[in-house]
Amino acid sequence: MRDLSAETFRQHLLEKYALPRRVHARTEPAANSTLTRPLRELWEASDLSAAEFADEVSDYFGVVRLGLPQLLSATPCLDGFSRRFLRESTVFPFRAPNGGYRIAVADPSDTAAIRAAEIVFGDMVEVAVASYEDITTVLDQRIDADGAGAEDALRAASQQSDDDIESLRDLASGAPVVRALNDLLERAVELRASDIHIEPFRTGLVVRLRVDGLLRAIPSPLGVPPQALISRVKILAGLNIAERRLPQDGAARVRVSRAELDVRVATMPTQAGESAVIRLLPRDRGLLEMSKLGLAARDERIMSRLLTLPHGMIVVTGPTGSGKTTTLATMLSILNEPTRKILTIEDPVEYEIPGINQSQVKPSIGLTFASAMRSFVRQDPDVIMVGEIRDAETAHIAIHAALTGHLVLTTLHTETAAAAVPRLIDLGVESFLLRSTLRAVVAQRLVRVLCDRCKVSHTLSATDVANDPRFGMIGFAAGEVVHEAGGCERCGGTGYRGRNGVFEILEMSEGVRKLVGPQTDSHSIDQAAMAGGMTTMLADAVEKCRAGVTTVPEVFRVTTVR
């Protein structure tokens, strides 16, 4: 069997060609060399062209020969490879026509490079030979086309990062950028916005405010680079302005005009740069009173009765932004008496209530909802509030806390109140425990409230009811009066100002409790609860619509006919 080592190939060339004398002496690698390339040294010492040398290598080692056009037309597979390794080993990995992997090498005797490719791909690779010049050319083109790899990116970043970051920090701390962000915060407070969205696109910076649950675009700051504005936001929240590849979260406390705000900042890398969302949490939100939630008289009596229970679990459900936190904070403020010890674990703490021990989750150090709950039961509390039940462990601890004499308040993400029961069973809570501990489920949404100054009353005609089937679906008939949004300076031309809740409260009556089991479905629980007198969110929203609080489009925007 022919010896296919680099040394025997050198001897083969010596016998075939009258090579210069310098080729006869084998060059030993330096003692500190980490990579030996005997064939490359042999080619550089010879008078053969790169193509002629590659032809000799292909013939001697019996490996298929590829030219530059074939390499350029191949699909590169560069992920997982260091660009430095590819260049120094002169290796080009690509996809084979049969779906497998191939590598073009200039030195087939370099088994270490071939083995490295097999480790990266997790499979055997087909080896082909190409000239040193052709592989270098295709690597230059493909690496430039794909963008510098992680290693090259780090190298480029290291060359300019210090200067760039310092200049960006100086720019973000300059008066125009600081003034632009302050003006943005003042505008958000003026419009009663809950969030500021700063989003870079290829066409420019887009700024939107979430007012009464809907986003509203406002003019972007003029003459302020998007990256500088985002960096200012990150500096404000104590984030790392040099890190632009990963999402970051932070918080700060700022004074805007006469108001003091807690702000939560979340950044996200996007195709056109970093976007940022600033959540505004006014510290002075006024009194948390049940009358301000928007509960109907019957539901308010039920809620007041539930809060007198000594133990058990009350769940508030709804999607993100449906007012669950405000409802929980109001319930806690009612329960907040010197005779009760109340502990909360939240993410984040949006309402600071004096007299209540409030904690915020910190997953980075292991403080999660579940770990906090385990500690809470050793603190001798009367009432425990868990910001959200996200997993089976938290659900089990919450149920057992309610079982051992604590009143537990928490939230879930479900569409209806009835859907919370099968959701908890799906999280692994045994049905007999649920029957013993669950006292009620409160589902809610937020509807926009009509502006008092510009709302317009309208008497429905038969034509109105015929043209818009939504009126008939929720029980409106010709001759009834509905109110519509107008638009004035006070409400910013939207016709709405503020929001109010629509609720349904599912009490665990005997009829509902009997339905709780491993095969429980939300529909049967829903039907039993409505038969027992539960007012659905849709019915509550319709009543608010009849009372002139909101409009028919708002009813359909937040509720579902069932």
Coordinates of C-alpha atoms in Angstrom, one line a residue:
M1 CA 0.0 0.0 0.0
R2 CA 1.3 3.4 -1.0
D3 CA 2.5 5.7 1.8
L4 CA 0.4 8.8 1.5
S5 CA 2.3 11.0 4.0
A6 CA 3.6 14.5 3.2
E7 CA 7.2 13.2 3.4
T8 CA 6.7 10.5 0.7
F9 CA 4.9 13.0 -1.5
R10 CA 8.0 15.3 -1.2
Q11 CA 10.2 12.4 -2.3
H12 CA 7.8 11.8 -5.2
L13 CA 8.2 15.3 -6.4
L14 CA 12.0 15.1 -6.1
E15 CA 12.0 12.1 -8.4
K16 CA 9.5 13.5 -10.9
Y17 CA 10.9 17.1 -11.2
A18 CA 14.3 18.7 -11.1
L19 CA 13.4 20.8 -8.2
P20 CA 15.6 23.5 -6.6
R21 CA 18.2 22.3 -4.1
R22 CA 16.3 24.0 -1.2
V23 CA 13.5 21.4 -1.6
H24 CA 15.8 18.5 -0.8
A25 CA 16.3 19.6 2.8
R26 CA 13.2 19.0 5.0
T27 CA 12.4 22.0 7.1
E28 CA 11.6 21.1 10.7
P29 CA 8.9 23.2 12.4
A30 CA 10.0 25.7 15.1
A31 CA 9.8 24.5 18.6
N32 CA 6.9 26.9 19.4
S33 CA 5.0 26.2 16.2
T34 CA 1.4 25.0 16.8
L35 CA 0.6 24.2 13.2
T36 CA 2.9 22.4 10.7
R37 CA 2.1 22.8 7.0
P38 CA 4.7 20.7 5.2
L39 CA 2.9 20.6 1.8
R40 CA 2.5 24.4 1.8
E41 CA 6.2 24.8 2.6
L42 CA 7.0 22.4 -0.2
W43 CA 4.9 24.3 -2.7
E44 CA 6.4 27.6 -1.7
A45 CA 9.9 26.2 -2.1
S46 CA 9.1 24.7 -5.5
D47 CA 8.8 26.4 -8.9
L48 CA 5.4 24.8 -9.6
S49 CA 2.3 27.0 -9.9
A50 CA -0.6 26.6 -7.4
A51 CA -2.7 24.8 -10.0
E52 CA 0.2 22.4 -11.1
F53 CA 0.9 21.6 -7.5
A54 CA -2.7 20.9 -6.8
D55 CA -2.8 18.6 -9.8
E56 CA 0.2 16.6 -8.4
V57 CA -1.5 16.4 -5.0
S58 CA -4.7 15.1 -6.5
D59 CA -2.9 12.5 -8.7
Y60 CA -0.7 11.3 -5.9
F61 CA -3.3 11.1 -3.1
G62 CA -6.1 9.9 -5.4
V63 CA -8.5 12.6 -4.4
V64 CA -10.9 14.4 -6.8
R65 CA -9.6 17.8 -8.0
L66 CA -11.8 20.9 -7.9
G67 CA -11.3 24.2 -9.7
L68 CA -12.2 27.8 -8.6
P69 CA -15.6 27.8 -10.6
Q70 CA -16.7 24.7 -8.8
L71 CA -15.8 26.1 -5.4
L72 CA -17.6 29.4 -6.1
S73 CA -20.8 27.6 -7.2
A74 CA -20.8 25.4 -4.0
T75 CA -23.0 26.2 -1.0
P76 CA -20.6 27.1 1.9
C77 CA -21.1 25.6 5.4
L78 CA -18.9 27.9 7.5
D79 CA -21.0 27.9 10.7
G80 CA -19.1 26.3 13.6
F81 CA -15.7 27.0 12.1
S82 CA -13.2 29.6 13.3
R83 CA -12.3 31.9 10.3
R84 CA -8.7 31.7 11.5
F85 CA -8.8 27.9 11.4
L86 CA -10.2 27.9 7.8
R87 CA -7.5 30.3 6.6
E88 CA -4.5 28.8 8.3
S89 CA -5.6 25.2 7.4
T90 CA -6.6 26.3 3.9
V91 CA -9.9 24.4 4.2
F92 CA -13.2 25.2 2.5
P93 CA -16.3 23.3 3.8
F94 CA -19.4 23.1 1.6
R95 CA -22.5 21.1 1.0
A96 CA -22.3 18.1 -1.3
P97 CA -24.9 17.6 -4.1
N98 CA -26.2 14.5 -2.3
G99 CA -26.9 16.5 0.8
G100 CA -23.8 15.5 2.7
Y101 CA -20.7 17.5 3.6
R102 CA -17.5 18.0 1.7
I103 CA -14.3 19.9 2.3
A104 CA -11.9 21.2 -0.2
V105 CA -8.3 21.0 1.1
A106 CA -4.9 21.8 -0.3
D107 CA -3.2 19.2 1.9
P108 CA -5.0 15.8 2.1
S109 CA -2.4 14.6 4.6
D110 CA -3.6 17.1 7.1
T111 CA -5.8 14.6 9.0
A112 CA -6.2 17.0 11.9
A113 CA -8.1 19.5 9.8
I114 CA -10.3 16.8 8.3
R115 CA -11.1 15.3 11.7
A116 CA -12.0 18.8 13.0
A117 CA -14.5 19.2 10.1
E118 CA -16.1 15.8 11.0
I119 CA -16.4 16.9 14.6
V120 CA -18.1 20.2 13.6
F121 CA -20.5 18.4 11.2
G122 CA -21.0 15.4 13.4
D123 CA -20.6 13.2 10.3
M124 CA -18.1 11.9 7.8
V125 CA -17.0 14.3 5.1
E126 CA -15.9 13.8 1.5
V127 CA -12.4 15.3 0.8
A128 CA -11.5 17.1 -2.4
V129 CA -8.3 18.8 -3.5
A130 CA -8.1 22.5 -4.6
S131 CA -5.1 24.8 -5.0
Y132 CA -4.0 27.0 -2.1
E133 CA -4.8 30.1 -4.2
D134 CA -8.3 28.9 -5.2
I135 CA -9.3 28.1 -1.6
T136 CA -7.9 31.4 -0.3
T137 CA -9.9 33.2 -3.0
V138 CA -13.2 31.5 -2.2
L139 CA -12.7 31.9 1.5
D140 CA -12.1 35.7 1.0
Q141 CA -15.3 36.0 -1.0
R142 CA -17.5 33.8 1.2
I143 CA -16.4 35.1 4.5
D144 CA -16.9 38.7 3.3
A145 CA -20.3 37.8 1.9
D146 CA -21.4 36.0 5.1
G147 CA -20.1 38.8 7.3
A148 CA -17.1 38.5 9.6
G149 CA -17.5 35.5 11.9
A150 CA -17.6 35.7 15.7
E151 CA -13.9 35.7 16.0
D152 CA -13.4 38.3 13.3
A153 CA -16.2 40.4 14.8
L154 CA -14.6 40.3 18.2
R155 CA -11.3 41.3 16.6
A156 CA -12.9 44.2 14.8
A157 CA -14.8 45.2 17.9
S158 CA -11.6 45.1 20.0
Q159 CA -9.9 47.5 17.6
Q160 CA -12.5 50.1 17.7
S161 CA -14.8 49.3 20.7
D162 CA -13.0 51.5 23.2
D163 CA -13.2 54.6 20.9
D164 CA -16.7 53.8 19.7
I165 CA -18.1 53.2 23.1
E166 CA -16.6 56.3 24.6
S167 CA -17.7 58.5 21.7
L168 CA -21.2 57.0 21.9
R169 CA -21.3 57.6 25.7
D170 CA -20.3 61.2 25.2
L171 CA -22.9 61.6 22.5
A172 CA -25.6 60.0 24.6
S173 CA -24.7 62.3 27.5
G174 CA -24.8 65.4 25.4
A175 CA -27.5 68.1 25.9
P176 CA -29.5 67.4 22.6
V177 CA -29.9 63.7 23.4
V178 CA -30.7 64.2 27.1
R179 CA -33.2 66.9 26.1
A180 CA -34.8 64.6 23.5
L181 CA -35.4 61.8 26.0
N182 CA -36.7 64.2 28.6
D183 CA -39.2 65.7 26.1
L184 CA -40.3 62.2 25.2
L185 CA -40.9 61.3 28.8
E186 CA -42.8 64.5 29.4
R187 CA -45.0 63.9 26.3
A188 CA -45.7 60.4 27.5
V189 CA -46.8 61.7 31.0
E190 CA -48.9 64.4 29.4
L191 CA -50.8 61.8 27.3
R192 CA -51.0 59.3 30.2
A193 CA -49.1 56.7 28.3
S194 CA -48.2 53.4 29.9
D195 CA -45.3 52.5 27.6
I196 CA -42.9 54.2 25.2
H197 CA -41.7 52.2 22.2
I198 CA -38.5 53.4 20.5
E199 CA -38.0 51.4 17.3
P200 CA -35.3 51.8 14.7
F201 CA -36.1 50.9 11.1
R202 CA -34.2 51.3 7.8
T203 CA -36.3 54.3 7.0
G204 CA -35.6 56.0 10.3
L205 CA -36.6 56.0 14.0
V206 CA -40.2 55.4 15.0
V207 CA -41.6 56.4 18.4
R208 CA -44.9 55.2 19.6
L209 CA -46.8 55.6 22.9
R210 CA -49.3 53.1 24.3
V211 CA -52.2 55.2 25.5
D212 CA -55.3 53.5 26.9
G213 CA -54.1 50.2 25.6
L214 CA -53.5 51.2 22.0
L215 CA -50.3 52.4 20.3
R216 CA -50.1 55.9 19.0
A217 CA -47.3 57.2 16.8
I218 CA -45.7 60.6 17.7
P219 CA -43.0 62.6 15.8
S220 CA -39.5 61.3 16.4
P221 CA -36.9 63.6 17.9
L222 CA -35.2 65.6 15.2
G223 CA -31.4 65.6 14.8
V224 CA -30.8 62.8 17.3
P225 CA -29.1 59.6 16.0
P226 CA -31.2 56.5 16.9
Q227 CA -28.2 54.8 18.5
A228 CA -27.5 57.8 20.7
L229 CA -31.1 57.9 22.0
I230 CA -31.1 54.1 22.7
S231 CA -27.8 54.5 24.5
R232 CA -29.2 57.3 26.6
V233 CA -32.1 55.1 27.6
K234 CA -29.6 52.3 28.5
I235 CA -27.5 54.7 30.6
L236 CA -30.6 55.9 32.4
A237 CA -31.5 52.2 33.3
G238 CA -28.0 51.3 34.2
L239 CA -27.5 48.9 31.3
N240 CA -24.3 48.1 29.4
I241 CA -24.3 50.3 26.3
A242 CA -21.4 48.2 24.8
E243 CA -23.7 45.1 24.6
R244 CA -25.8 45.4 21.5
R245 CA -26.3 41.7 20.6
L246 CA -28.3 40.5 23.6
P247 CA -31.6 41.7 25.2
Q248 CA -31.2 43.6 28.5
D249 CA -33.6 44.7 31.2
G250 CA -33.2 47.5 33.7
A251 CA -35.0 50.0 35.9
A252 CA -34.7 53.5 37.1
R253 CA -36.5 56.2 39.1
V254 CA -36.9 59.6 37.3
R255 CA -38.6 62.9 37.9
V256 CA -40.6 64.2 35.0
S257 CA -42.1 67.7 35.4
R258 CA -43.7 67.4 38.9
A259 CA -44.3 63.6 38.8
E260 CA -41.9 60.9 40.0
L261 CA -41.8 57.8 37.9
D262 CA -40.5 54.3 38.2
V263 CA -39.4 53.2 34.7
R264 CA -38.7 49.6 33.5
V265 CA -36.5 49.4 30.4
A266 CA -36.3 46.4 28.0
T267 CA -34.0 46.4 25.0
M268 CA -34.0 44.0 22.1
P269 CA -31.6 43.7 19.1
T270 CA -33.4 44.0 15.8
Q271 CA -32.4 43.9 12.1
A272 CA -31.9 47.7 12.0
G273 CA -30.4 48.2 15.5
E274 CA -31.7 48.1 19.1
S275 CA -35.2 48.8 20.0
A276 CA -36.3 49.8 23.5
V277 CA -39.6 49.7 25.5
I278 CA -39.9 52.0 28.5
R279 CA -42.7 51.1 30.9
L280 CA -43.9 54.1 33.0
L281 CA -45.1 53.4 36.5
P282 CA -46.2 56.6 38.3
R283 CA -45.4 56.4 42.0
D284 CA -48.4 58.5 43.0
R285 CA -51.4 56.6 41.5
G286 CA -53.9 57.9 44.0
L287 CA -56.0 55.7 46.3
L288 CA -56.6 52.1 45.3
E289 CA -60.4 51.8 45.8
M290 CA -62.7 49.1 44.6
S291 CA -65.2 51.7 43.2
K292 CA -62.5 52.8 40.7
L293 CA -62.1 49.3 39.2
G294 CA -65.4 49.4 37.3
L295 CA -67.1 46.5 39.1
A296 CA -70.9 46.2 38.8
A297 CA -72.8 46.4 42.1
R298 CA -73.4 42.7 42.3
D299 CA -69.7 41.8 41.5
E300 CA -68.5 44.4 44.0
R301 CA -70.5 42.7 46.7
I302 CA -69.1 39.3 45.7
M303 CA -65.5 40.7 45.7
S304 CA -66.0 42.3 49.2
R305 CA -67.3 39.0 50.5
L306 CA -64.4 37.0 49.0
L307 CA -61.9 39.3 50.7
T308 CA -63.3 38.4 54.1
L309 CA -62.4 34.7 53.7
P310 CA -59.7 33.6 56.1
H311 CA -58.0 31.2 53.7
G312 CA -58.2 29.8 50.2
M313 CA -57.1 30.9 46.8
I314 CA -58.5 33.7 44.5
V315 CA -57.2 33.8 41.0
V316 CA -57.3 36.8 38.6
T317 CA -57.1 35.9 34.9
G318 CA -56.6 37.8 31.7
P319 CA -54.0 38.6 29.0
T320 CA -51.1 40.9 29.5
G321 CA -52.3 44.5 30.0
S322 CA -55.8 43.6 31.1
G323 CA -55.4 45.3 34.6
K324 CA -54.8 42.2 36.7
T325 CA -52.0 43.9 38.7
T326 CA -54.2 46.9 39.5
T327 CA -57.0 44.6 40.7
L328 CA -54.6 42.6 42.9
A329 CA -53.2 45.8 44.3
T330 CA -56.6 47.1 45.1
M331 CA -57.5 43.8 46.9
L332 CA -54.3 44.0 48.9
S333 CA -54.9 47.6 49.9
I334 CA -58.3 46.6 51.2
L335 CA -56.8 43.7 53.1
N336 CA -53.9 45.8 54.4
E337 CA -54.6 46.2 58.1
P338 CA -52.2 46.2 61.1
T339 CA -53.6 42.8 62.2
R340 CA -52.6 41.1 59.0
K341 CA -49.1 40.2 57.6
I342 CA -49.1 40.4 53.8
L343 CA -46.2 39.1 51.7
T344 CA -46.0 39.5 47.9
I345 CA -43.6 38.3 45.2
E346 CA -44.0 40.2 41.9
D347 CA -42.4 40.8 38.6
P348 CA -42.0 43.7 38.8
V349 CA -43.3 45.6 41.8
E350 CA -45.6 48.1 40.1
Y351 CA -47.6 49.4 43.1
E352 CA -45.7 50.2 46.3
I353 CA -48.2 49.8 49.2
P354 CA -47.0 50.9 52.7
G355 CA -47.4 48.2 55.3
I356 CA -47.0 45.3 52.8
N357 CA -43.8 43.3 52.4
Q358 CA -43.2 43.3 48.7
S359 CA -40.4 41.4 46.9
Q360 CA -39.4 41.3 43.3
V361 CA -38.2 38.1 41.5
K362 CA -34.5 37.9 40.5
P363 CA -34.1 34.7 38.5
S364 CA -30.4 35.4 38.0
I365 CA -29.8 34.7 41.7
G366 CA -32.4 32.0 42.1
L367 CA -35.2 34.2 43.5
T368 CA -38.2 32.9 41.6
F369 CA -41.9 32.7 42.4
A370 CA -41.5 29.2 43.6
S371 CA -38.4 29.8 45.8
A372 CA -40.0 32.9 47.3
M373 CA -43.2 31.0 48.1
R374 CA -41.3 28.3 49.9
S375 CA -39.8 31.0 52.1
F376 CA -43.1 32.8 52.6
V377 CA -44.8 30.0 54.4
R378 CA -42.0 30.2 57.1
Q379 CA -42.7 33.9 57.6
D380 CA -46.0 33.4 59.3
P381 CA -48.1 35.4 56.8
D382 CA -51.9 35.9 56.7
V383 CA -52.1 36.8 53.0
I384 CA -49.7 35.9 50.2
M385 CA -49.8 37.4 46.7
V386 CA -48.0 35.6 43.9
G387 CA -47.6 37.8 40.8
E388 CA -48.2 34.9 38.4
I389 CA -48.4 31.1 38.4
R390 CA -46.1 30.1 35.5
D391 CA -45.2 26.6 36.3
A392 CA -46.2 23.4 38.1
E393 CA -43.9 24.0 41.1
T394 CA -45.4 27.5 41.8
A395 CA -48.9 26.1 41.4
H396 CA -48.3 23.3 43.9
I397 CA -46.8 25.6 46.5
A398 CA -49.6 28.1 46.1
I399 CA -52.3 25.4 46.5
H400 CA -50.6 24.0 49.6
A401 CA -50.2 27.5 51.1
A402 CA -54.0 28.0 50.6
L403 CA -54.6 24.6 52.1
T404 CA -52.6 25.4 55.3
G405 CA -54.5 28.5 56.3
H406 CA -53.3 31.3 54.1
L407 CA -55.3 33.5 51.7
V408 CA -53.5 33.3 48.4
L409 CA -54.0 35.8 45.6
T410 CA -52.5 35.2 42.2
T411 CA -52.9 35.5 38.4
L412 CA -53.1 33.2 35.4
H413 CA -53.2 33.8 31.7
T414 CA -56.6 32.4 30.5
E415 CA -59.3 33.7 28.3
T416 CA -62.2 33.2 30.6
A417 CA -62.7 32.6 34.4
A418 CA -63.8 29.0 33.8
A419 CA -60.7 28.2 31.8
A420 CA -58.5 28.8 34.9
V421 CA -59.8 25.5 36.4
P422 CA -58.5 23.1 33.7
R423 CA -55.4 25.3 33.4
L424 CA -54.5 24.6 37.0
I425 CA -55.2 20.9 36.6
D426 CA -53.0 20.9 33.5
L427 CA -50.2 22.4 35.7
G428 CA -50.5 19.2 37.8
V429 CA -52.8 20.4 40.6
E430 CA -54.9 17.5 41.9
S431 CA -58.6 18.1 41.4
F432 CA -59.5 17.2 45.0
L433 CA -57.1 19.9 46.2
L434 CA -58.5 22.4 43.8
R435 CA -62.0 21.7 45.0
S436 CA -60.8 22.3 48.6
T437 CA -58.8 25.5 48.1
L438 CA -60.1 27.5 45.0
R439 CA -62.6 30.1 46.2
A440 CA -63.1 32.2 43.1
V441 CA -61.7 33.2 39.7
V442 CA -61.9 36.8 38.5
A443 CA -61.6 37.3 34.7
Q444 CA -61.2 40.8 33.4
R445 CA -60.5 43.0 30.4
L446 CA -60.1 46.8 30.0
V447 CA -62.3 48.9 27.7
R448 CA -61.6 52.5 26.8
V449 CA -63.9 55.0 28.4
L450 CA -65.6 57.6 26.2
C451 CA -64.5 61.2 26.7
D452 CA -67.2 63.1 28.6
R453 CA -66.6 66.2 26.6
C454 CA -67.1 64.9 23.1
K455 CA -69.0 61.6 23.2
V456 CA -72.0 61.6 20.9
S457 CA -75.3 59.8 21.5
H458 CA -77.0 58.0 18.7
T459 CA -80.4 56.4 18.5
L460 CA -80.2 53.2 16.5
S461 CA -82.5 52.8 13.5
A462 CA -83.6 49.6 11.9
T463 CA -81.1 50.3 9.1
D464 CA -78.2 50.6 11.6
V465 CA -79.1 47.2 13.1
A466 CA -79.4 45.6 9.7
N467 CA -76.2 47.1 8.4
D468 CA -74.1 46.2 11.5
P469 CA -74.9 42.6 12.8
R470 CA -72.8 43.3 16.0
F471 CA -75.7 45.3 17.5
G472 CA -78.0 42.3 17.2
M473 CA -75.4 39.9 18.5
I474 CA -75.2 41.7 21.8
G475 CA -78.9 42.4 22.2
F476 CA -79.3 46.0 20.9
A477 CA -82.5 46.8 18.9
A478 CA -83.8 49.7 16.9
G479 CA -84.8 52.7 19.1
E480 CA -82.1 52.1 21.7
V481 CA -79.5 54.8 22.4
V482 CA -75.7 54.1 22.0
H483 CA -72.8 56.5 22.4
E484 CA -70.0 57.0 19.9
A485 CA -66.5 58.5 20.1
G486 CA -66.2 62.1 19.0
G487 CA -62.8 63.7 19.4
C488 CA -61.6 66.8 21.1
E489 CA -58.4 68.4 22.4
R490 CA -58.8 66.9 25.8
C491 CA -58.8 63.3 24.5
G492 CA -56.2 63.9 21.8
G493 CA -58.8 63.5 19.1
T494 CA -59.5 59.8 19.9
G495 CA -62.8 60.2 21.6
Y496 CA -61.7 58.1 24.6
R497 CA -60.0 59.1 27.8
G498 CA -59.0 56.4 30.4
R499 CA -60.0 52.8 30.7
N500 CA -62.3 50.8 32.9
G501 CA -62.6 47.1 33.7
V502 CA -65.2 44.6 32.6
F503 CA -65.4 41.5 34.8
E504 CA -66.8 38.1 35.4
I505 CA -66.5 36.5 38.8
L506 CA -66.7 32.7 39.0
E507 CA -67.5 31.5 42.5
M508 CA -66.8 27.9 43.4
S509 CA -70.5 27.0 44.2
E510 CA -71.5 23.4 44.9
G511 CA -72.7 23.0 41.3
V512 CA -69.3 24.2 39.9
R513 CA -67.3 22.3 42.5
K514 CA -68.8 19.0 41.4
L515 CA -67.6 19.5 37.9
V516 CA -63.9 19.8 38.9
G517 CA -62.1 16.6 38.0
P518 CA -59.4 15.2 35.8
Q519 CA -61.5 15.5 32.7
T520 CA -62.9 19.0 33.5
D521 CA -63.6 21.2 30.5
S522 CA -64.1 25.0 30.7
H523 CA -67.3 25.0 28.7
S524 CA -69.3 22.9 31.3
I525 CA -67.9 25.0 34.2
D526 CA -68.9 28.1 32.2
Q527 CA -72.4 26.9 31.7
A528 CA -72.9 25.9 35.3
A529 CA -71.5 29.3 36.5
M530 CA -73.8 31.2 34.2
A531 CA -76.8 29.1 35.3
G532 CA -75.8 30.0 38.9
G533 CA -76.0 33.7 38.0
M534 CA -72.5 34.7 36.9
T535 CA -72.3 37.8 34.9
T536 CA -70.0 37.3 31.9
M537 CA -67.5 39.9 30.7
L538 CA -69.6 40.4 27.6
A539 CA -72.7 41.1 29.6
D540 CA -70.8 43.5 31.9
A541 CA -69.3 45.3 28.8
V542 CA -72.8 45.6 27.2
E543 CA -74.2 47.1 30.4
K544 CA -71.3 49.7 30.3
C545 CA -72.1 50.3 26.7
R546 CA -75.8 50.9 27.5
A547 CA -74.8 53.3 30.3
G548 CA -72.7 55.4 27.9
V549 CA -69.4 54.4 29.4
T550 CA -68.0 52.8 26.2
T551 CA -68.8 51.9 22.7
V552 CA -70.0 48.8 20.8
P553 CA -66.6 48.6 18.9
E554 CA -64.8 48.5 22.2
V555 CA -67.0 45.7 23.5
F556 CA -66.1 43.5 20.5
R557 CA -62.4 44.5 20.7
V558 CA -61.9 43.1 24.2
T559 CA -64.6 40.4 24.7
T560 CA -65.8 37.3 22.9
V561 CA -69.4 36.3 22.2
R562 CA -70.1 32.9 23.7

